[in-house]
Coordinates of C-alpha atoms in Angstrom, one line a residue:
Chain A
M1 CA -245.3 37.0 -86.3
G2 CA -245.1 37.3 -82.6
W3 CA -242.2 39.1 -81.1
L4 CA -241.0 40.6 -84.4
T5 CA -244.1 42.8 -84.6
D6 CA -244.2 43.3 -80.9
I7 CA -241.0 45.4 -81.3
D8 CA -241.6 49.0 -82.4
P9 CA -240.6 49.6 -86.0
Y10 CA -238.9 52.8 -85.0
M11 CA -236.7 50.6 -82.7
W12 CA -235.7 48.5 -85.6
A13 CA -235.0 51.6 -87.7
F14 CA -232.9 53.4 -85.1
V15 CA -230.9 50.4 -84.1
G16 CA -230.1 49.9 -87.7
T17 CA -229.0 53.4 -88.2
S18 CA -226.8 53.4 -85.1
L19 CA -225.2 50.1 -86.2
A20 CA -224.5 51.5 -89.6
M21 CA -222.7 54.4 -88.2
G22 CA -221.0 52.6 -85.3
L23 CA -219.7 49.6 -87.2
S24 CA -218.5 51.8 -90.1
V25 CA -216.5 54.0 -87.8
S26 CA -215.1 50.9 -86.0
G27 CA -213.9 49.6 -89.3
A28 CA -212.4 52.9 -90.3
A29 CA -210.6 53.3 -86.9
W30 CA -209.3 49.8 -87.0
G31 CA -207.9 50.3 -90.5
I32 CA -206.3 53.7 -89.5
F33 CA -204.5 52.3 -86.5
L34 CA -203.3 49.3 -88.5
T35 CA -201.9 51.5 -91.2
G36 CA -200.8 54.4 -89.1
S37 CA -198.5 52.6 -86.7
S38 CA -196.6 50.8 -89.5
L39 CA -196.4 54.1 -91.4
M40 CA -194.9 55.9 -88.5
G41 CA -192.4 53.2 -87.8
A42 CA -191.3 52.9 -91.4
G43 CA -191.2 56.7 -91.8
V44 CA -188.4 57.0 -89.3
K45 CA -185.8 55.6 -91.7
A46 CA -187.6 56.5 -94.9
P47 CA -189.3 59.9 -94.4
R48 CA -190.2 60.2 -98.1
I49 CA -193.0 57.6 -97.7
T50 CA -195.1 59.5 -95.2
T51 CA -197.0 61.9 -97.6
K52 CA -197.7 59.3 -100.3
N53 CA -198.9 56.7 -97.9
L54 CA -201.5 58.9 -96.4
I55 CA -203.7 57.6 -99.3
S56 CA -204.1 54.4 -97.3
V57 CA -205.4 56.4 -94.4
L58 CA -207.7 58.3 -96.7
F59 CA -209.2 55.0 -98.0
C60 CA -210.0 54.0 -94.5
E61 CA -211.5 57.3 -93.8
A62 CA -213.7 56.9 -96.8
V63 CA -215.3 53.9 -95.1
A64 CA -216.4 56.1 -92.2
V65 CA -217.9 58.6 -94.7
Y66 CA -219.9 55.8 -96.3
G67 CA -221.4 55.0 -92.9
L68 CA -222.1 58.7 -92.4
I69 CA -223.9 59.0 -95.8
I70 CA -226.1 56.0 -95.1
A71 CA -226.9 57.3 -91.6
I72 CA -228.0 60.6 -93.0
I73 CA -230.1 59.0 -95.7
F74 CA -231.8 56.9 -93.1
Q75 CA -232.3 59.8 -90.8
T76 CA -234.3 61.7 -93.5
K77 CA -236.7 58.7 -93.7
L78 CA -237.2 58.6 -90.0
T79 CA -240.2 61.0 -89.7
D80 CA -242.6 60.9 -86.8
I81 CA -246.0 59.4 -87.5
E82 CA -247.6 61.5 -84.8
G83 CA -250.1 59.2 -83.2
R84 CA -251.6 57.1 -85.9
G85 CA -251.4 53.3 -85.5
Y86 CA -248.6 51.3 -87.1
I87 CA -249.4 49.9 -90.6
N88 CA -247.6 47.2 -92.5
K89 CA -245.6 49.8 -94.4
D90 CA -244.1 51.0 -91.1
Y91 CA -243.0 47.5 -90.3
Y92 CA -241.5 47.1 -93.8
S93 CA -239.6 50.4 -93.3
G94 CA -238.4 49.4 -89.9
F95 CA -237.1 46.1 -91.0
S96 CA -235.5 47.4 -94.2
I97 CA -233.6 50.2 -92.4
F98 CA -232.4 47.7 -89.8
W99 CA -231.0 45.2 -92.2
A100 CA -229.7 47.8 -94.6
G101 CA -227.9 49.4 -91.6
L102 CA -226.4 46.0 -90.7
T103 CA -225.3 45.3 -94.2
V104 CA -223.5 48.7 -94.5
G105 CA -222.1 48.4 -91.1
F106 CA -220.5 44.9 -91.5
A107 CA -219.3 45.6 -95.0
N108 CA -217.6 48.8 -93.9
L109 CA -216.1 47.0 -90.8
V110 CA -214.3 44.3 -92.9
C111 CA -213.5 46.8 -95.6
G112 CA -211.7 49.0 -93.1
V113 CA -209.7 46.1 -91.7
C114 CA -208.8 45.0 -95.2
V115 CA -207.6 48.4 -96.3
G116 CA -205.7 48.8 -93.0
I117 CA -203.7 45.6 -93.2
T118 CA -202.9 46.2 -96.9
G119 CA -202.0 49.8 -96.1
S120 CA -199.6 48.6 -93.4
A121 CA -197.9 46.2 -95.9
C122 CA -197.8 49.0 -98.5
A123 CA -196.0 51.4 -96.2
L124 CA -193.4 48.9 -95.2
A125 CA -192.8 47.8 -98.8
D126 CA -192.7 51.4 -100.1
A127 CA -190.0 52.1 -97.5
Q128 CA -187.8 49.4 -98.9
D129 CA -188.5 49.9 -102.6
A130 CA -190.4 52.8 -104.0
S131 CA -191.6 51.1 -107.1
L132 CA -193.8 48.8 -105.1
F133 CA -196.2 51.5 -103.9
V134 CA -198.5 51.8 -106.9
K135 CA -198.7 48.0 -107.3
I136 CA -199.9 47.5 -103.7
L137 CA -202.2 50.5 -104.0
I138 CA -204.1 48.6 -106.6
V139 CA -204.8 45.9 -104.0
E140 CA -206.1 48.5 -101.7
I141 CA -208.4 50.0 -104.3
F142 CA -210.0 46.7 -104.8
G143 CA -210.4 46.3 -101.0
S144 CA -212.1 49.7 -100.7
A145 CA -214.6 48.7 -103.3
L146 CA -216.1 46.3 -100.7
G147 CA -217.4 49.3 -98.6
L148 CA -218.9 50.8 -101.7
F149 CA -220.8 47.6 -102.4
G150 CA -222.3 47.7 -99.0
L151 CA -223.3 51.3 -99.5
I152 CA -225.0 50.7 -102.8
V153 CA -227.0 47.7 -101.5
G154 CA -228.0 49.6 -98.4
I155 CA -229.4 52.4 -100.5
I156 CA -231.3 50.1 -102.8
M157 CA -232.7 48.2 -99.8
T158 CA -234.2 51.3 -98.3
S159 CA -235.3 53.1 -101.4
S160 CA -238.9 52.6 -100.7
A161 CA -238.8 52.8 -96.9
S162 CA -240.7 55.7 -95.3
F163 CA -242.8 56.6 -92.3
A164 CA -245.6 58.6 -93.8
K165 CA -247.7 60.8 -91.6
T166 CA -251.1 59.8 -93.0
Chain B
V1 CA -177.1 22.4 -50.5
S2 CA -180.6 23.6 -51.0
T3 CA -180.8 26.0 -54.0
Q4 CA -184.4 26.9 -54.1
S5 CA -184.5 28.4 -50.7
T6 CA -183.6 31.9 -51.8
G7 CA -187.2 32.7 -52.7
H8 CA -188.7 34.3 -55.7
S9 CA -185.9 35.4 -57.9
Q10 CA -186.2 38.0 -60.6
A11 CA -186.2 35.2 -63.2
N12 CA -189.3 33.6 -61.8
R13 CA -191.0 36.9 -61.8
A14 CA -190.1 37.5 -65.4
K15 CA -191.6 34.2 -66.3
E16 CA -194.9 35.0 -64.7
K17 CA -195.5 38.1 -66.8
E18 CA -198.3 36.4 -68.6
M19 CA -201.3 38.3 -69.9
S20 CA -204.0 37.9 -67.4
Y21 CA -207.5 39.4 -67.5
G22 CA -208.7 38.6 -64.0
Y23 CA -210.5 35.3 -64.5
Y24 CA -208.2 33.7 -66.9
S25 CA -204.7 34.1 -68.1
L26 CA -203.9 33.9 -71.8
G27 CA -200.2 33.3 -71.5
P28 CA -197.9 35.5 -73.4
A29 CA -199.3 36.2 -76.9
H30 CA -199.3 38.9 -79.5
G31 CA -202.2 39.7 -81.7
S32 CA -202.6 38.1 -85.1
M33 CA -202.5 40.4 -88.1
L34 CA -205.7 42.1 -86.8
T35 CA -204.2 43.5 -83.5
F36 CA -200.5 43.1 -83.7
N37 CA -200.0 46.7 -84.7
I38 CA -201.6 48.0 -81.5
A39 CA -198.6 47.3 -79.4
D40 CA -195.8 46.4 -81.8
G41 CA -196.6 48.0 -85.2
Y42 CA -194.4 51.0 -84.7
L43 CA -191.4 48.9 -83.6
E44 CA -191.8 46.5 -86.6
G45 CA -191.8 49.5 -89.0
L46 CA -188.7 50.9 -87.3
L47 CA -187.0 47.6 -87.4
R48 CA -187.6 47.1 -91.1
G49 CA -186.2 50.6 -91.6
H50 CA -183.0 49.4 -89.8
R51 CA -183.0 46.3 -91.9
S52 CA -182.9 48.3 -95.0
G53 CA -179.6 49.7 -93.8
I54 CA -177.8 46.3 -93.7
L55 CA -174.9 46.4 -96.1
R56 CA -175.4 44.9 -99.5
V57 CA -173.2 43.1 -102.0
A58 CA -172.3 46.4 -103.7
D59 CA -171.2 47.9 -100.4
Y60 CA -169.0 44.9 -99.7
S61 CA -167.4 45.1 -103.1
N62 CA -166.5 48.7 -102.3
L63 CA -165.0 47.7 -99.0
V64 CA -162.8 44.8 -100.3
Q65 CA -161.2 47.3 -102.7
C66 CA -159.9 49.4 -99.8
D67 CA -156.2 49.6 -99.2
A68 CA -156.2 51.1 -95.8
L69 CA -158.5 51.4 -92.8
E70 CA -159.1 55.1 -93.6
D71 CA -160.6 54.1 -97.0
L72 CA -162.8 51.6 -95.1
K73 CA -164.0 54.4 -92.9
M74 CA -164.7 56.6 -95.8
H75 CA -166.7 53.9 -97.6
L76 CA -168.7 53.1 -94.5
S77 CA -169.6 56.7 -94.0
S78 CA -171.8 56.6 -97.1
T79 CA -173.8 53.6 -95.7
D80 CA -176.1 53.4 -92.8
Y81 CA -173.1 53.5 -90.5
S82 CA -172.5 57.2 -91.4
D83 CA -169.9 58.7 -89.1
F84 CA -169.7 56.0 -86.4
L85 CA -165.9 56.3 -86.5
A86 CA -165.9 60.0 -86.2
G87 CA -163.5 61.4 -83.7
E88 CA -161.3 58.2 -83.7
N89 CA -157.6 59.3 -84.2
K90 CA -156.1 55.9 -84.7
L91 CA -158.0 53.1 -86.4
N92 CA -157.7 49.5 -85.7
T93 CA -160.0 46.5 -86.0
A94 CA -160.7 46.4 -82.3
I95 CA -162.1 50.0 -82.4
I96 CA -164.1 49.2 -85.5
Y97 CA -165.6 46.2 -83.8
E98 CA -166.3 48.2 -80.7
K99 CA -168.0 51.1 -82.5
A100 CA -170.1 48.8 -84.8
T101 CA -171.3 46.8 -81.8
A102 CA -172.1 50.0 -79.9
K103 CA -174.3 51.1 -82.9
L104 CA -176.1 47.7 -82.8
V105 CA -176.5 48.0 -79.0
N106 CA -178.0 51.5 -79.3
E107 CA -180.5 50.4 -81.9
F108 CA -181.4 47.4 -79.7
N109 CA -181.8 49.4 -76.6
E110 CA -184.1 51.9 -78.5
L111 CA -186.3 49.0 -79.5
R112 CA -186.2 47.5 -76.0
S113 CA -187.1 50.7 -74.2
H114 CA -190.1 51.3 -76.6
S115 CA -191.5 47.8 -76.2
V116 CA -194.2 46.4 -74.1
E117 CA -195.1 42.8 -73.0
P118 CA -194.6 40.3 -74.4
L119 CA -192.1 41.8 -76.9
S120 CA -190.0 43.2 -74.0
T121 CA -189.6 39.7 -72.5
F122 CA -188.8 38.4 -76.0
L123 CA -186.0 41.0 -76.4
D124 CA -184.8 40.2 -72.9
Y125 CA -184.4 36.6 -74.0
I126 CA -182.1 37.7 -76.8
T127 CA -179.8 39.4 -74.3
Y128 CA -179.5 36.3 -72.1
A129 CA -177.2 34.7 -74.6
Y130 CA -174.8 37.6 -74.2
M131 CA -175.1 37.4 -70.5
I132 CA -174.0 33.8 -70.6
D133 CA -171.0 34.7 -72.7
N134 CA -170.1 37.5 -70.2
V135 CA -170.3 35.2 -67.2
V136 CA -168.1 32.6 -68.8
L137 CA -165.6 35.3 -69.9
L138 CA -165.4 36.5 -66.3
I139 CA -164.9 33.0 -64.9
T140 CA -162.2 32.2 -67.5
G141 CA -160.5 35.5 -66.8
K142 CA -160.4 34.9 -63.1
Q143 CA -158.9 31.4 -63.7
H144 CA -156.1 33.2 -65.5
D145 CA -155.8 35.9 -62.9
R146 CA -156.8 38.8 -65.1
N147 CA -157.8 42.2 -63.8
T148 CA -161.6 42.5 -63.3
E149 CA -161.6 46.0 -64.9
E150 CA -160.0 44.7 -68.0
L151 CA -162.5 41.9 -68.2
L152 CA -165.5 44.1 -67.8
E153 CA -164.4 46.2 -70.7
K154 CA -164.4 43.1 -72.9
C155 CA -167.9 42.1 -71.9
H156 CA -170.6 42.5 -74.5
P157 CA -172.7 45.5 -73.6
L158 CA -176.0 43.7 -74.3
G159 CA -175.3 41.2 -71.6
M160 CA -174.5 43.4 -68.7
F161 CA -176.4 43.0 -65.4
P162 CA -176.0 44.8 -62.1
S163 CA -174.1 42.2 -60.1
I164 CA -171.7 41.2 -62.8
A165 CA -168.7 42.9 -61.4
S166 CA -168.7 40.8 -58.2
L167 CA -169.0 37.5 -60.0
T168 CA -165.3 36.9 -59.8
V169 CA -165.4 36.4 -56.1
A170 CA -167.2 33.0 -56.4
N171 CA -165.2 29.8 -55.8
T172 CA -167.6 27.0 -56.6
L173 CA -170.5 26.7 -58.9
A174 CA -172.9 26.5 -56.0
D175 CA -171.4 29.7 -54.6
L176 CA -171.7 31.4 -58.0
Y177 CA -175.4 30.5 -58.1
Q178 CA -176.4 31.4 -54.5
S179 CA -174.5 34.6 -54.2
F180 CA -174.7 36.1 -57.6
L181 CA -176.7 34.5 -60.2
V182 CA -179.9 33.9 -58.2
D183 CA -181.2 37.4 -58.8
T184 CA -180.4 37.5 -62.4
P185 CA -182.4 36.1 -65.3
L186 CA -179.8 33.3 -65.6
A187 CA -180.8 31.7 -62.3
P188 CA -183.1 28.9 -63.7
Y189 CA -180.4 27.8 -66.2
L190 CA -178.0 26.7 -63.5
N191 CA -180.4 24.8 -61.3
D192 CA -179.7 21.2 -62.4
T193 CA -176.0 21.3 -62.6
L194 CA -174.8 22.8 -59.3
S195 CA -171.8 21.1 -57.8
E196 CA -169.3 21.8 -55.0
E197 CA -166.5 21.3 -57.4
D198 CA -164.1 24.2 -57.4
L199 CA -164.7 26.6 -60.3
H200 CA -161.0 26.8 -61.0
E201 CA -160.9 23.1 -61.8
M202 CA -164.1 23.0 -63.9
N203 CA -164.0 23.2 -67.6
V204 CA -165.6 26.5 -68.5
E205 CA -166.9 25.2 -71.8
I206 CA -169.0 22.7 -69.9
I207 CA -170.5 25.6 -67.9
R208 CA -171.1 27.6 -71.0
N209 CA -172.7 24.8 -72.9
T210 CA -174.9 23.8 -70.0
L211 CA -176.2 27.3 -69.5
Y212 CA -176.7 27.7 -73.2
K213 CA -178.6 24.4 -73.4
S214 CA -181.1 25.5 -70.7
Y215 CA -181.4 28.9 -72.2
L216 CA -182.2 27.6 -75.7
E217 CA -184.8 25.3 -74.4
D218 CA -186.4 28.0 -72.3
F219 CA -186.4 30.5 -75.2
Y220 CA -187.9 27.8 -77.5
N221 CA -190.7 27.1 -75.0
F222 CA -191.4 30.8 -74.6
C223 CA -191.8 31.2 -78.3
Q224 CA -194.0 28.2 -78.6
K225 CA -196.2 29.6 -75.9
I226 CA -196.5 32.9 -77.8
G227 CA -197.7 30.9 -80.7
G228 CA -198.6 32.1 -84.2
A229 CA -196.0 33.1 -86.7
T230 CA -193.5 33.7 -84.0
A231 CA -193.6 30.1 -82.8
E232 CA -193.1 29.0 -86.4
V233 CA -190.3 31.3 -87.4
M234 CA -188.4 31.2 -84.1
G235 CA -188.9 27.5 -83.8
E236 CA -187.1 26.9 -87.0
L237 CA -184.3 29.3 -86.1
L238 CA -183.8 27.9 -82.6
Q239 CA -183.9 24.3 -83.8
F240 CA -181.1 25.0 -86.2
E241 CA -179.1 26.7 -83.4
A242 CA -179.6 23.7 -81.2
D243 CA -178.5 21.2 -83.9
R244 CA -175.5 23.4 -84.8
R245 CA -174.4 23.4 -81.2
S246 CA -174.8 19.7 -80.9
I247 CA -172.7 19.1 -84.0
N248 CA -170.1 21.6 -82.8
I249 CA -169.9 20.1 -79.3
T250 CA -169.4 16.6 -80.9
I251 CA -166.7 17.7 -83.3
N252 CA -164.9 19.8 -80.7
S253 CA -164.9 16.9 -78.2
F254 CA -162.9 14.6 -80.4
G255 CA -159.5 14.0 -78.7
T256 CA -160.5 15.6 -75.4
E257 CA -161.4 13.9 -72.1
L258 CA -165.1 14.6 -72.4
T259 CA -166.9 11.3 -72.0
K260 CA -169.8 10.4 -74.2
D261 CA -172.3 10.6 -71.4
D262 CA -171.1 14.0 -70.4
R263 CA -171.4 15.0 -74.0
E264 CA -175.0 13.9 -74.2
K265 CA -175.9 16.1 -71.2
L266 CA -174.9 19.1 -73.3
Y267 CA -177.1 18.5 -76.3
P268 CA -180.2 20.7 -76.3
S269 CA -183.4 18.7 -76.3
I270 CA -185.1 20.8 -79.0
G271 CA -183.8 20.5 -82.5
L272 CA -184.5 18.4 -85.6
L273 CA -181.8 15.9 -84.7
Q274 CA -183.7 14.7 -81.7
P275 CA -183.8 11.8 -80.9
T276 CA -182.3 9.7 -83.7
G277 CA -179.5 11.9 -84.7
I278 CA -178.6 12.8 -81.2
L279 CA -178.2 9.1 -80.2
K280 CA -175.9 8.6 -83.1
L281 CA -174.0 11.8 -82.4
K282 CA -173.4 10.7 -78.9
E283 CA -171.7 7.5 -80.1
A284 CA -169.7 9.3 -82.8
S285 CA -166.0 9.4 -82.5
D286 CA -164.9 10.8 -85.8
M287 CA -166.0 13.0 -88.7
D288 CA -167.5 10.2 -90.8
Q289 CA -169.7 9.0 -88.0
V290 CA -170.9 12.6 -87.4
K291 CA -171.8 12.8 -91.1
A292 CA -173.7 9.5 -90.9
A293 CA -175.6 10.8 -87.8
I294 CA -176.9 13.9 -89.5
E295 CA -177.5 12.4 -92.9
Y296 CA -181.2 11.9 -92.6
I297 CA -181.9 15.6 -92.6
Q298 CA -181.6 17.1 -96.0
T299 CA -180.4 20.6 -95.1
Y300 CA -177.6 19.4 -92.9
R301 CA -176.5 16.8 -95.4
D302 CA -176.3 19.7 -98.0
I303 CA -174.3 21.8 -95.6
F304 CA -171.8 19.0 -95.0
S305 CA -171.5 18.2 -98.7
E306 CA -171.0 21.8 -99.6
F307 CA -168.2 21.9 -97.0
D308 CA -166.6 18.7 -98.5
F309 CA -167.2 19.1 -102.2
G310 CA -168.3 22.7 -102.7
H311 CA -166.6 25.4 -104.7
D312 CA -165.2 27.4 -101.9
K313 CA -162.5 25.3 -100.3
D314 CA -161.6 28.1 -97.9
K315 CA -164.9 28.1 -96.1
S316 CA -164.9 26.1 -92.9
L317 CA -167.8 24.2 -91.5
E318 CA -168.5 27.1 -89.2
D319 CA -168.8 29.4 -92.3
Q320 CA -171.2 27.0 -93.9
F321 CA -173.3 27.1 -90.8
F322 CA -173.2 30.9 -90.8
Q323 CA -174.3 30.9 -94.4
Y324 CA -177.3 28.8 -93.7
E325 CA -178.2 30.8 -90.6
V326 CA -178.1 34.0 -92.7
K327 CA -180.5 32.3 -95.2
L328 CA -182.9 31.4 -92.4
N329 CA -182.8 34.9 -90.9
K330 CA -183.5 36.6 -94.2
G331 CA -186.5 34.4 -94.5
S332 CA -188.1 35.6 -91.3
F333 CA -188.5 39.1 -92.9
D334 CA -190.9 37.7 -95.4
Q335 CA -193.8 37.6 -92.9
Q336 CA -195.3 40.5 -91.1
F337 CA -196.7 40.6 -87.6
H338 CA -194.4 38.4 -85.6
Y339 CA -191.4 38.7 -83.3
G340 CA -188.9 36.6 -85.2
L341 CA -187.8 39.8 -87.1
F342 CA -186.2 41.3 -84.0
Y343 CA -184.1 38.2 -83.3
S344 CA -183.2 37.9 -87.0
Y345 CA -182.1 41.5 -87.2
V346 CA -179.7 41.1 -84.2
K347 CA -178.2 38.0 -85.8
L348 CA -177.9 39.6 -89.2
K349 CA -176.2 42.7 -87.8
E350 CA -173.8 40.4 -85.8
Q351 CA -172.9 38.7 -89.1
E352 CA -172.4 42.0 -90.7
I353 CA -170.1 43.1 -87.9
R354 CA -168.1 39.9 -88.3
N355 CA -167.9 40.6 -92.1
I356 CA -166.6 44.1 -91.6
V357 CA -164.1 43.1 -89.0
W358 CA -162.8 40.3 -91.3
I359 CA -162.4 42.7 -94.2
A360 CA -160.8 45.3 -91.9
E361 CA -158.3 42.6 -90.6
C362 CA -157.4 41.6 -94.2
V363 CA -157.0 45.2 -95.2
A364 CA -155.0 46.2 -92.1
Q365 CA -152.6 43.2 -92.5
K366 CA -152.4 43.6 -96.3
M367 CA -153.4 39.9 -96.8
K368 CA -156.0 40.2 -99.4
S369 CA -156.1 36.6 -100.6
K370 CA -158.8 35.5 -98.3
I371 CA -160.7 38.8 -98.2
N372 CA -163.7 37.4 -100.0
N373 CA -164.5 34.9 -97.2
Y374 CA -167.2 37.1 -95.7
I375 CA -170.8 35.9 -95.9
P376 CA -172.9 38.2 -98.1
I377 CA -176.3 39.0 -96.7
F378 CA -178.4 40.9 -99.2

């Protein structure tokens, strides 16, 4: 397999973990600034919306927590093999953690953006007409399910990945 | 007389405020829905909050039932206007107009001071229209030998610029440009039409329409460079403005000494009526020919037929245009993440102020027969 097996399996695994965390937090941050700026602007003339619409920010934050969960799960698998040579199982673990990390990372990135834009529209609509809040919130709930999908798939992909000592 | 020799004017510098990142320059642009909120999200939210304070049909029906200006003030105090007339001992329509405009100007200046490029240039463009009106007001006033102080008080606050007070000293158009307008944002709009003709002799309406034509084209090009939803929304709004001015110039020039060639020079080059309708408008010499010229565009045909055969015989053609303009401006709030909202808000507030002043006039003069001729917005 040439260069794929020339790269250390730990390299694959750690890059995957860092991308999972990094991209998830990017998505969460993106969503929060999209929602937060609209929320602040709309809250000037309609202060009643500010507390309710923090839910949108909460949904974006959940996306970062998904990334955190996955990174911690990966971290528990990343035990040091202390000197023995690499076996096929190690390569399997490395690859699966890398791609699971990427899956979770990108899913959370777009989920965060989605929830952010919808949250921004939700804040502005709520400021005009309070009955619209719950209806737009349903759209946000569907959007936040995307991050959950990524988390589930990531966990399934790495369920049998491990770096055993012997 | 060489007019370009005065060097880099403020106007040219304003135009070069493009986004540049060293190697390449992107031109003025705002983010799409992904990044718009970084710079302008707060202001959009704030603006939509202001929009929700625009008077509704229910508020207007309260206002038309007033019998005196005091009642009007009381009813307005329960709307977004709250106590804008507080502390005024005597009420008349001029004071109501002044205070309502001051409120709009405050809101606009708040937005303007919070904004960054390219929104700040966009908001500046909105003020240039008022600057043109102020310049023309001063020139006309000087022609009739009015006091400069008096004239400055009548100027619209959004269109003030530093050297405005000294404008009245100019004698010819070239003089006006070289001494006073070259450092203002209006400089590029006067370039092609400079003449040595005495300002006293020149028809001020020609100056106004020439300046406004260049301004509209410049604004349109700027919005097209920004691109995205702004180009789409503002394009529609500015094209309607251009066509409306072309039609009005044509109708108002019947029976005056304005030749057809001179008239053609005043028509803006943007606009749905270009080029077919404009050619026919240029040749038109009565109302029927104007109608034939604009007929191929559905919306204008409807406006004219509403004016001729519609239910409300009291509404003039200008009212029909205002009504259509309100409809277009309301539509710009249907999209998020663009700058057309800011322009539309200013226009809708202006319409609201016109409505309030109309109702106040009818109430003050106790002539309630035509009081319902305001244009409802929401």
